[in-house]
mmCIF file of C-alpha atoms in Angstrom:
data_model
loop_
_atom_site.group_PDB
_atom_site.id
_atom_site.type_symbol
_atom_site.label_atom_id
_atom_site.label_comp_id
_atom_site.label_asym_id
_atom_site.label_seq_id
_atom_site.Cartn_x
_atom_site.Cartn_y
_atom_site.Cartn_z
ATOM 1 C CA GLU A 1 -21.168 31.710 73.039
ATOM 2 C CA ALA A 2 -22.786 29.075 70.840
ATOM 3 C CA GLY A 3 -20.431 26.528 69.353
ATOM 4 C CA VAL A 4 -19.934 25.395 65.796
ATOM 5 C CA THR A 5 -23.001 23.588 64.553
ATOM 6 C CA GLN A 6 -23.335 21.157 61.685
ATOM 7 C CA PHE A 7 -26.353 19.784 59.887
ATOM 8 C CA PRO A 8 -27.330 17.050 59.419
ATOM 9 C CA SER A 9 -25.715 14.924 62.095
ATOM 10 C CA HIS A 10 -26.133 11.842 59.941
ATOM 11 C CA SER A 11 -26.845 11.300 56.267
ATOM 12 C CA VAL A 12 -27.327 8.042 54.405
ATOM 13 C CA ILE A 13 -27.520 8.267 50.629
ATOM 14 C CA GLU A 14 -27.190 6.056 47.597
ATOM 15 C CA LYS A 15 -24.165 6.167 45.352
ATOM 16 C CA GLY A 16 -24.716 8.769 42.656
ATOM 17 C CA GLN A 17 -26.955 10.980 44.747
ATOM 18 C CA THR A 18 -26.169 14.482 45.935
ATOM 19 C CA VAL A 19 -25.713 15.550 49.528
ATOM 20 C CA THR A 20 -25.197 19.002 51.005
ATOM 21 C CA LEU A 21 -23.644 19.458 54.421
ATOM 22 C CA ARG A 22 -23.966 22.691 56.324
ATOM 23 C CA CYS A 23 -21.749 24.336 58.895
ATOM 24 C CA ASP A 24 -22.533 27.361 61.044
ATOM 25 C CA PRO A 25 -19.368 28.741 62.601
ATOM 26 C CA ILE A 26 -19.098 30.591 65.861
ATOM 27 C CA SER A 27 -20.326 34.141 65.402
ATOM 28 C CA GLY A 28 -17.453 36.484 64.562
ATOM 29 C CA HIS A 29 -15.124 33.753 63.322
ATOM 30 C CA ASP A 30 -13.837 34.671 59.885
ATOM 31 C CA ASN A 31 -11.838 31.472 59.451
ATOM 32 C CA LEU A 32 -13.819 28.379 58.551
ATOM 33 C CA TYR A 33 -12.354 24.949 57.840
ATOM 34 C CA TRP A 34 -13.626 21.635 56.541
ATOM 35 C CA TYR A 35 -11.972 18.354 57.499
ATOM 36 C CA ARG A 36 -12.891 14.739 56.838
ATOM 37 C CA ARG A 37 -12.199 11.478 58.611
ATOM 38 C CA VAL A 38 -12.599 8.323 56.554
ATOM 39 C CA MET A 39 -13.228 5.212 58.639
ATOM 40 C CA GLY A 40 -10.375 4.530 61.052
ATOM 41 C CA LYS A 41 -7.958 6.900 59.395
ATOM 42 C CA GLU A 42 -6.610 10.310 60.204
ATOM 43 C CA ILE A 43 -8.652 13.491 60.001
ATOM 44 C CA LYS A 44 -7.692 15.230 56.779
ATOM 45 C CA PHE A 45 -7.928 18.879 55.884
ATOM 46 C CA LEU A 46 -10.202 19.723 52.971
ATOM 47 C CA LEU A 47 -10.265 23.498 52.710
ATOM 48 C CA HIS A 48 -10.098 26.837 54.471
ATOM 49 C CA PHE A 49 -12.241 29.937 54.017
ATOM 50 C CA VAL A 50 -11.367 33.416 55.147
ATOM 51 C CA LYS A 51 -14.731 35.123 55.190
ATOM 52 C CA GLU A 52 -16.257 34.208 51.837
ATOM 53 C CA SER A 53 -12.958 33.541 50.039
ATOM 54 C CA LYS A 54 -11.318 30.150 49.624
ATOM 55 C CA GLN A 55 -7.867 30.580 51.107
ATOM 56 C CA ASP A 56 -6.657 27.011 50.683
ATOM 57 C CA GLU A 57 -8.505 24.215 48.965
ATOM 58 C CA SER A 58 -5.541 21.915 48.554
ATOM 59 C CA GLY A 59 -7.240 19.088 50.416
ATOM 60 C CA MET A 60 -10.347 18.830 48.272
ATOM 61 C CA PRO A 61 -10.249 15.310 46.814
ATOM 62 C CA ASN A 62 -11.797 16.020 43.407
ATOM 63 C CA ASN A 63 -14.281 18.149 41.540
ATOM 64 C CA ARG A 64 -17.242 16.242 42.936
ATOM 65 C CA PHE A 65 -16.831 18.352 46.051
ATOM 66 C CA LEU A 66 -17.963 21.965 46.075
ATOM 67 C CA ALA A 67 -17.696 24.228 49.094
ATOM 68 C CA GLU A 68 -19.274 27.641 49.387
ATOM 69 C CA ARG A 69 -19.496 30.338 51.998
ATOM 70 C CA THR A 70 -21.694 33.027 50.557
ATOM 71 C CA GLY A 71 -21.750 36.159 52.689
ATOM 72 C CA GLY A 72 -18.983 34.878 54.872
ATOM 73 C CA THR A 73 -21.273 33.281 57.417
ATOM 74 C CA TYR A 74 -22.352 29.656 57.148
ATOM 75 C CA SER A 75 -20.759 27.244 54.703
ATOM 76 C CA THR A 76 -22.024 24.340 52.659
ATOM 77 C CA LEU A 77 -20.148 21.363 51.296
ATOM 78 C CA LYS A 78 -21.857 19.590 48.428
ATOM 79 C CA VAL A 79 -20.881 16.183 47.148
ATOM 80 C CA GLN A 80 -22.226 15.440 43.680
ATOM 81 C CA PRO A 81 -22.371 12.639 42.706
ATOM 82 C CA ALA A 82 -21.476 10.792 45.876
ATOM 83 C CA GLU A 83 -19.247 7.726 45.693
ATOM 84 C CA LEU A 84 -18.722 4.919 48.209
ATOM 85 C CA GLU A 85 -15.296 6.261 49.222
ATOM 86 C CA ASP A 86 -16.879 9.557 50.306
ATOM 87 C CA SER A 87 -18.275 7.877 53.408
ATOM 88 C CA GLY A 88 -16.855 9.267 56.602
ATOM 89 C CA VAL A 89 -17.275 12.004 59.172
ATOM 90 C CA TYR A 90 -17.070 15.582 57.913
ATOM 91 C CA PHE A 91 -15.942 18.124 60.479
ATOM 92 C CA CYS A 92 -16.220 21.857 60.330
ATOM 93 C CA ALA A 93 -14.137 24.195 62.470
ATOM 94 C CA SER A 94 -13.876 27.942 62.885
ATOM 95 C CA SER A 95 -11.486 30.427 64.444
ATOM 96 C CA HIS A 96 -10.781 34.104 64.813
ATOM 97 C CA LEU A 97 -8.816 35.765 62.048
ATOM 98 C CA PHE A 98 -6.490 37.698 64.370
ATOM 99 C CA PRO A 99 -6.803 35.979 67.737
ATOM 100 C CA ILE A 100 -3.520 37.151 69.253
ATOM 101 C CA GLN A 101 -4.109 40.775 68.382
ATOM 102 C CA GLU A 102 -7.621 40.556 69.768
ATOM 103 C CA GLY A 103 -6.497 38.851 72.943
ATOM 104 C CA ARG A 104 -8.388 35.707 72.093
ATOM 105 C CA ARG A 105 -7.497 32.051 72.129
ATOM 106 C CA ASN A 106 -5.685 31.008 68.982
ATOM 107 C CA GLU A 107 -7.415 27.731 68.313
ATOM 108 C CA GLN A 108 -9.855 26.077 65.976
ATOM 109 C CA PHE A 109 -13.222 25.195 67.466
ATOM 110 C CA PHE A 110 -14.784 22.100 65.991
ATOM 111 C CA GLY A 111 -18.351 21.105 65.316
ATOM 112 C CA PRO A 112 -19.717 17.643 66.163
ATOM 113 C CA GLY A 113 -19.364 16.448 62.588
ATOM 114 C CA THR A 114 -21.706 14.995 59.983
ATOM 115 C CA ARG A 115 -21.512 11.255 59.502
ATOM 116 C CA LEU A 116 -22.024 10.513 55.809
ATOM 117 C CA THR A 117 -22.730 6.995 54.632
ATOM 118 C CA VAL A 118 -22.846 6.295 50.910
ATOM 119 C CA LEU A 119 -24.432 2.942 50.015
ATOM 120 C CA ALA B 1 4.780 16.912 53.689
ATOM 121 C CA GLN B 2 4.168 16.798 57.380
ATOM 122 C CA THR B 3 2.771 13.627 58.893
ATOM 123 C CA VAL B 4 1.534 12.693 62.347
ATOM 124 C CA THR B 5 1.491 9.117 63.609
ATOM 125 C CA GLN B 6 -0.378 7.703 66.568
ATOM 126 C CA SER B 7 0.706 4.096 66.918
ATOM 127 C CA GLN B 8 -1.856 3.081 69.544
ATOM 128 C CA PRO B 9 -5.344 2.642 68.026
ATOM 129 C CA GLU B 10 -6.753 1.774 71.459
ATOM 130 C CA MET B 11 -5.662 2.182 75.056
ATOM 131 C CA SER B 12 -7.329 1.423 78.341
ATOM 132 C CA VAL B 13 -6.541 2.441 81.883
ATOM 133 C CA GLN B 14 -7.973 1.876 85.311
ATOM 134 C CA GLU B 15 -9.770 4.821 86.858
ATOM 135 C CA ALA B 16 -7.393 6.983 88.935
ATOM 136 C CA GLU B 17 -4.339 5.564 87.189
ATOM 137 C CA THR B 18 -2.018 7.343 84.769
ATOM 138 C CA VAL B 19 -1.912 6.706 81.030
ATOM 139 C CA THR B 20 0.367 7.969 78.283
ATOM 140 C CA LEU B 21 -0.703 8.329 74.653
ATOM 141 C CA SER B 22 2.022 8.381 72.023
ATOM 142 C CA CYS B 23 2.420 10.669 69.051
ATOM 143 C CA THR B 24 5.264 11.151 66.629
ATOM 144 C CA TYR B 25 5.460 13.557 63.751
ATOM 145 C CA ASP B 26 7.631 14.317 60.797
ATOM 146 C CA THR B 27 8.470 17.812 59.632
ATOM 147 C CA SER B 28 11.377 19.782 58.261
ATOM 148 C CA GLU B 29 10.086 22.966 59.877
ATOM 149 C CA SER B 30 11.620 24.380 63.043
ATOM 150 C CA ASP B 31 8.695 26.490 64.210
ATOM 151 C CA TYR B 32 5.329 24.863 64.642
ATOM 152 C CA TYR B 33 2.585 23.985 67.096
ATOM 153 C CA LEU B 34 1.433 20.640 68.423
ATOM 154 C CA PHE B 35 -1.971 19.847 69.861
ATOM 155 C CA TRP B 36 -3.937 17.135 71.540
ATOM 156 C CA TYR B 37 -7.657 17.117 70.842
ATOM 157 C CA LYS B 38 -10.271 15.042 72.638
ATOM 158 C CA GLN B 39 -13.519 13.845 71.083
ATOM 159 C CA PRO B 40 -15.927 12.261 73.585
ATOM 160 C CA PRO B 41 -18.542 9.906 72.120
ATOM 161 C CA SER B 42 -21.083 11.810 70.013
ATOM 162 C CA ARG B 43 -19.691 15.147 71.105
ATOM 163 C CA GLN B 44 -17.581 17.966 69.769
ATOM 164 C CA MET B 45 -13.820 17.692 69.509
ATOM 165 C CA ILE B 46 -12.170 20.017 72.011
ATOM 166 C CA LEU B 47 -8.617 21.185 72.478
ATOM 167 C CA VAL B 48 -6.924 19.578 75.468
ATOM 168 C CA ILE B 49 -3.446 21.040 75.333
ATOM 169 C CA ARG B 50 -1.078 22.809 72.959
ATOM 170 C CA GLN B 51 2.682 23.125 72.726
ATOM 171 C CA GLU B 52 4.732 25.686 70.851
ATOM 172 C CA ALA B 53 7.858 24.143 69.362
ATOM 173 C CA TYR B 54 10.156 26.976 70.404
ATOM 174 C CA LYS B 55 9.239 26.459 74.055
ATOM 175 C CA GLN B 56 11.331 23.840 75.773
ATOM 176 C CA GLN B 57 9.068 23.643 78.786
ATOM 177 C CA ASN B 58 6.401 20.964 78.525
ATOM 178 C CA ALA B 59 2.834 22.272 78.556
ATOM 179 C CA THR B 60 0.488 21.249 81.351
ATOM 180 C CA GLU B 61 -3.247 21.694 81.866
ATOM 181 C CA ASN B 62 -4.404 20.357 85.212
ATOM 182 C CA ARG B 63 -4.235 16.546 84.953
ATOM 183 C CA PHE B 64 -2.981 16.678 81.370
ATOM 184 C CA SER B 65 0.675 17.146 80.496
ATOM 185 C CA VAL B 66 2.869 16.509 77.510
ATOM 186 C CA ASN B 67 6.357 15.165 76.994
ATOM 187 C CA PHE B 68 7.688 17.139 74.045
ATOM 188 C CA GLN B 69 10.929 15.794 72.609
ATOM 189 C CA LYS B 70 11.721 18.050 69.649
ATOM 190 C CA ALA B 71 14.808 16.212 68.449
ATOM 191 C CA ALA B 72 12.988 12.899 68.512
ATOM 192 C CA LYS B 73 9.824 14.495 67.058
ATOM 193 C CA SER B 74 7.757 12.978 69.790
ATOM 194 C CA PHE B 75 4.785 14.531 71.585
ATOM 195 C CA SER B 76 3.132 12.219 74.094
ATOM 196 C CA LEU B 77 0.154 13.053 76.297
ATOM 197 C CA LYS B 78 0.034 11.977 79.923
ATOM 198 C CA ILE B 79 -3.276 11.865 81.746
ATOM 199 C CA SER B 80 -2.931 11.605 85.496
ATOM 200 C CA ASP B 81 -5.631 10.419 87.885
ATOM 201 C CA SER B 82 -7.779 9.185 84.988
ATOM 202 C CA GLN B 83 -11.490 9.855 85.298
ATOM 203 C CA LEU B 84 -14.454 8.242 83.571
ATOM 204 C CA GLY B 85 -15.027 11.485 81.691
ATOM 205 C CA ASP B 86 -11.626 11.152 80.054
ATOM 206 C CA ALA B 87 -12.952 8.318 77.890
ATOM 207 C CA ALA B 88 -12.765 9.601 74.328
ATOM 208 C CA MET B 89 -10.928 9.486 71.034
ATOM 209 C CA TYR B 90 -7.719 11.497 71.294
ATOM 210 C CA PHE B 91 -6.128 13.078 68.260
ATOM 211 C CA CYS B 92 -2.628 14.470 68.019
ATOM 212 C CA ALA B 93 -2.242 17.349 65.550
ATOM 213 C CA TYR B 94 0.444 19.541 64.033
ATOM 214 C CA ARG B 95 0.304 23.003 62.556
ATOM 215 C CA ARG B 96 3.177 24.786 60.888
ATOM 216 C CA LYS B 97 3.648 28.338 62.100
ATOM 217 C CA GLY B 98 2.049 30.696 59.628
ATOM 218 C CA ALA B 99 -0.223 27.995 58.255
ATOM 219 C CA GLN B 100 -3.816 27.392 59.181
ATOM 220 C CA LYS B 101 -4.507 23.768 58.452
ATOM 221 C CA LEU B 102 -4.067 21.102 61.070
ATOM 222 C CA VAL B 103 -2.438 17.779 60.252
ATOM 223 C CA PHE B 104 -3.889 15.002 62.392
ATOM 224 C CA GLY B 105 -2.878 11.542 63.453
ATOM 225 C CA GLN B 106 -5.154 8.515 63.224
ATOM 226 C CA GLY B 107 -6.443 8.854 66.761
ATOM 227 C CA THR B 108 -6.286 6.724 69.911
ATOM 228 C CA ARG B 109 -9.457 5.491 71.555
ATOM 229 C CA LEU B 110 -9.061 5.675 75.322
ATOM 230 C CA THR B 111 -11.237 3.560 77.601
ATOM 231 C CA ILE B 112 -11.391 4.160 81.332
ATOM 232 C CA ASN B 113 -12.183 1.079 83.414
ATOM 233 C CA PRO B 114 -14.048 1.756 86.663
#
Protein backbone atom coordinates (compact mmCIF):
# COMPACT_ATOMS: atom_id res chain seq x y z
CA GLU A 1 0.00 0.00 0.00
CA ALA A 2 1.13 3.57 -0.60
CA GLY A 3 2.65 5.33 2.37
CA VAL A 4 1.85 8.65 3.96
CA THR A 5 2.70 11.47 1.61
CA GLN A 6 3.35 15.10 2.39
CA PHE A 7 3.54 18.15 0.18
CA PRO A 8 5.64 20.16 -0.28
CA SER A 9 8.87 18.52 0.80
CA HIS A 10 10.44 21.91 1.38
CA SER A 11 9.04 25.40 1.78
CA VAL A 12 10.91 28.66 2.25
CA ILE A 13 8.81 31.70 3.07
CA GLU A 14 9.20 35.17 4.49
CA LYS A 15 8.07 36.05 7.98
CA GLY A 16 4.45 37.16 7.86
CA GLN A 17 3.52 35.04 4.87
CA THR A 18 1.12 32.12 4.85
CA VAL A 19 2.01 28.52 4.16
CA THR A 20 -0.21 25.47 3.81
CA LEU A 21 1.16 21.98 4.30
CA ARG A 22 -0.69 18.94 3.06
CA CYS A 23 -0.75 15.37 4.26
CA ASP A 24 -2.31 12.36 2.54
CA PRO A 25 -2.63 9.46 4.95
CA ILE A 26 -2.58 5.81 4.08
CA SER A 27 -5.91 4.83 2.58
CA GLY A 28 -8.28 3.51 5.25
CA HIS A 29 -6.47 5.16 8.16
CA ASP A 30 -8.96 7.14 10.21
CA ASN A 31 -6.35 8.45 12.65
CA LEU A 32 -4.19 11.29 11.40
CA TYR A 33 -1.54 13.11 13.43
CA TRP A 34 0.63 16.17 12.99
CA TYR A 35 4.00 16.48 14.72
CA ARG A 36 6.76 19.06 14.49
CA ARG A 37 10.49 18.99 15.08
CA VAL A 38 12.17 22.33 15.66
CA MET A 39 15.89 22.33 14.89
CA GLY A 40 17.77 19.82 17.03
CA LYS A 41 14.96 19.30 19.49
CA GLU A 42 12.46 16.57 20.12
CA ILE A 43 9.55 15.80 17.82
CA LYS A 44 6.46 17.31 19.40
CA PHE A 45 2.85 16.34 18.95
CA LEU A 46 0.59 19.00 17.48
CA LEU A 47 -2.81 17.39 17.01
CA HIS A 48 -4.80 14.27 16.26
CA PHE A 49 -7.77 13.78 13.94
CA VAL A 50 -10.18 10.89 14.03
CA LYS A 51 -11.73 11.04 10.59
CA GLU A 52 -12.67 14.69 10.17
CA SER A 53 -12.90 15.50 13.89
CA LYS A 54 -10.13 17.00 16.00
CA GLN A 55 -9.66 14.54 18.83
CA ASP A 56 -6.76 16.26 20.55
CA GLU A 57 -5.26 19.58 19.62
CA SER A 58 -3.39 20.15 22.85
CA GLY A 59 -0.06 20.51 21.08
CA MET A 60 -1.01 23.33 18.74
CA PRO A 61 1.31 26.21 19.68
CA ASN A 62 -1.07 29.12 19.05
CA ASN A 63 -3.91 30.36 16.92
CA ARG A 64 -1.65 31.04 13.96
CA PHE A 65 -1.90 27.33 13.23
CA LEU A 66 -5.04 25.89 11.68
CA ALA A 67 -5.47 22.24 10.82
CA GLU A 68 -8.32 20.81 8.80
CA ARG A 69 -9.34 17.42 7.53
CA THR A 70 -12.45 17.95 5.49
CA GLY A 71 -14.09 14.70 4.45
CA GLY A 72 -11.80 12.70 6.65
CA THR A 73 -9.21 12.08 3.98
CA TYR A 74 -6.25 14.39 3.48
CA SER A 75 -5.34 17.09 5.98
CA THR A 76 -3.90 20.56 5.70
CA LEU A 77 -1.96 22.56 8.24
CA LYS A 78 -1.92 26.29 7.63
CA VAL A 79 0.41 28.71 9.34
CA GLN A 80 -0.73 32.32 9.10
CA PRO A 81 1.20 34.52 9.59
CA ALA A 82 4.41 32.55 9.81
CA GLU A 83 7.04 33.53 12.38
CA LEU A 84 10.74 32.67 12.54
CA GLU A 85 10.19 30.16 15.36
CA ASP A 86 7.84 28.14 13.14
CA SER A 87 10.81 26.84 11.17
CA GLY A 88 11.26 23.11 11.47
CA VAL A 89 10.17 19.80 10.02
CA TYR A 90 6.45 19.03 10.10
CA PHE A 91 5.58 15.35 10.15
CA CYS A 92 2.27 13.73 9.45
CA ALA A 93 1.38 10.21 10.55
CA SER A 94 -1.64 7.97 10.21
CA SER A 95 -2.93 4.76 11.75
CA HIS A 96 -5.90 2.46 11.85
CA LEU A 97 -8.67 3.32 14.27
CA PHE A 98 -9.11 -0.22 15.60
CA PRO A 99 -5.94 -2.05 14.60
CA ILE A 100 -6.09 -4.85 17.17
CA GLN A 101 -9.68 -5.72 16.38
CA GLU A 102 -8.90 -5.70 12.68
CA GLY A 103 -5.79 -7.81 13.10
CA ARG A 104 -3.56 -5.01 11.93
CA ARG A 105 -0.36 -3.53 13.24
CA ASN A 106 -0.98 -0.99 15.96
CA GLU A 107 1.46 1.68 14.91
CA GLN A 108 1.64 5.13 13.44
CA PHE A 109 3.06 5.35 9.93
CA PHE A 110 4.95 8.54 9.24
CA GLY A 111 5.36 10.65 6.15
CA PRO A 112 8.74 12.05 5.06
CA GLY A 113 7.99 15.46 6.53
CA THR A 114 7.87 19.01 5.19
CA ARG A 115 10.86 21.17 5.98
CA LEU A 116 9.63 24.71 6.60
CA THR A 117 12.06 27.60 6.70
CA VAL A 118 10.79 31.03 7.70
CA LEU A 119 13.19 33.87 6.86
CA ALA B 1 3.81 15.27 31.92
CA GLN B 2 5.75 12.49 30.34
CA THR B 3 9.21 13.21 29.00
CA VAL B 4 11.71 11.21 26.99
CA THR B 5 15.44 11.92 27.06
CA GLN B 6 18.09 10.75 24.65
CA SER B 7 21.42 11.89 26.05
CA GLN B 8 23.54 11.00 23.01
CA PRO B 9 23.05 13.51 20.16
CA GLU B 10 25.49 11.54 17.99
CA MET B 11 26.98 8.07 17.99
CA SER B 12 29.23 6.24 15.60
CA VAL B 13 30.16 2.61 15.25
CA GLN B 14 32.33 0.50 13.02
CA GLU B 15 30.51 -1.66 10.51
CA ALA B 16 29.75 -5.13 11.93
CA GLU B 17 30.19 -3.93 15.50
CA THR B 18 27.50 -3.51 18.15
CA VAL B 19 26.18 -0.16 19.35
CA THR B 20 23.77 0.79 22.12
CA LEU B 21 21.61 3.91 22.05
CA SER B 22 20.32 5.22 25.36
CA CYS B 23 16.86 6.43 26.26
CA THR B 24 15.31 7.32 29.57
CA TYR B 25 11.79 8.45 30.24
CA ASP B 26 9.71 9.85 33.02
CA THR B 27 6.13 8.85 33.70
CA SER B 28 3.82 8.14 36.59
CA GLU B 29 1.84 5.66 34.51
CA SER B 30 2.26 1.91 34.93
CA ASP B 31 0.94 0.80 31.55
CA TYR B 32 2.46 2.25 28.43
CA TYR B 33 4.37 1.49 25.26
CA LEU B 34 7.90 2.38 24.22
CA PHE B 35 9.21 2.61 20.68
CA TRP B 36 12.34 3.15 18.69
CA TYR B 37 11.90 4.85 15.34
CA LYS B 38 14.52 5.17 12.62
CA GLN B 39 14.67 8.01 10.10
CA PRO B 40 17.23 7.45 7.32
CA PRO B 41 18.45 10.58 5.53
CA SER B 42 15.68 12.15 3.44
CA ARG B 43 13.38 9.21 4.05
CA GLN B 44 10.34 8.30 6.07
CA MET B 45 10.55 7.51 9.76
CA ILE B 46 9.85 3.83 10.35
CA LEU B 47 9.18 1.81 13.46
CA VAL B 48 12.12 -0.36 14.46
CA ILE B 49 10.88 -2.01 17.63
CA ARG B 50 8.23 -1.64 20.31
CA GLN B 51 7.95 -2.73 23.92
CA GLU B 52 4.85 -3.06 26.06
CA ALA B 53 5.53 -2.03 29.64
CA TYR B 54 3.67 -4.95 31.19
CA LYS B 55 5.93 -7.42 29.38
CA GLN B 56 9.11 -8.18 31.24
CA GLN B 57 10.73 -9.87 28.28
CA ASN B 58 12.84 -7.55 26.15
CA ALA B 59 11.62 -7.14 22.57
CA THR B 60 13.84 -8.23 19.70
CA GLU B 61 13.61 -7.75 15.94
CA ASN B 62 16.41 -9.49 14.09
CA ARG B 63 19.58 -7.47 14.81
CA PHE B 64 17.70 -4.98 16.97
CA SER B 65 16.96 -5.59 20.64
CA VAL B 66 16.08 -3.49 23.63
CA ASN B 67 17.08 -3.46 27.26
CA PHE B 68 13.93 -2.40 29.09
CA GLN B 69 14.46 -1.54 32.74
CA LYS B 70 11.05 -0.45 34.02
CA ALA B 71 12.12 0.50 37.53
CA ALA B 72 14.97 2.61 36.20
CA LYS B 73 12.76 3.97 33.38
CA SER B 74 15.39 3.09 30.85
CA PHE B 75 14.86 1.76 27.33
CA SER B 76 18.07 1.32 25.36
CA LEU B 77 18.37 0.01 21.81
CA LYS B 78 21.12 -2.41 20.84
CA ILE B 79 22.04 -2.85 17.20
CA SER B 80 24.16 -5.90 16.53
CA ASP B 81 26.31 -6.47 13.46
CA SER B 82 25.85 -2.85 12.36
CA GLN B 83 25.33 -2.32 8.65
CA LEU B 84 25.77 0.78 6.51
CA GLY B 85 22.00 0.91 6.06
CA ASP B 86 21.56 1.39 9.79
CA ALA B 87 22.89 4.95 9.48
CA ALA B 88 19.99 7.18 10.47
CA MET B 89 18.49 9.39 13.14
CA TYR B 90 16.98 7.23 15.87
CA PHE B 91 14.13 8.47 18.02
CA CYS B 92 12.91 6.94 21.25
CA ALA B 93 9.19 7.45 21.92
CA TYR B 94 6.61 6.82 24.62
CA ARG B 95 2.88 6.38 24.45
CA ARG B 96 0.58 6.02 27.42
CA LYS B 97 -1.87 3.15 27.08
CA GLY B 98 -5.19 4.51 25.93
CA ALA B 99 -3.61 7.64 24.49
CA GLN B 100 -2.73 8.25 20.89
CA LYS B 101 0.01 10.82 20.89
CA LEU B 102 3.65 9.84 20.93
CA VAL B 103 6.15 11.64 23.13
CA PHE B 104 9.59 11.67 21.52
CA GLY B 105 13.14 12.19 22.63
CA GLN B 106 15.57 14.53 20.91
CA GLY B 107 17.02 11.85 18.67
CA THR B 108 20.45 10.26 18.23
CA ARG B 109 22.25 10.47 14.91
CA LEU B 110 23.99 7.17 14.23
CA THR B 111 26.90 6.98 11.80
CA ILE B 112 28.25 3.68 10.56
CA ASN B 113 31.94 3.71 9.63
CA PRO B 114 32.93 1.28 6.87
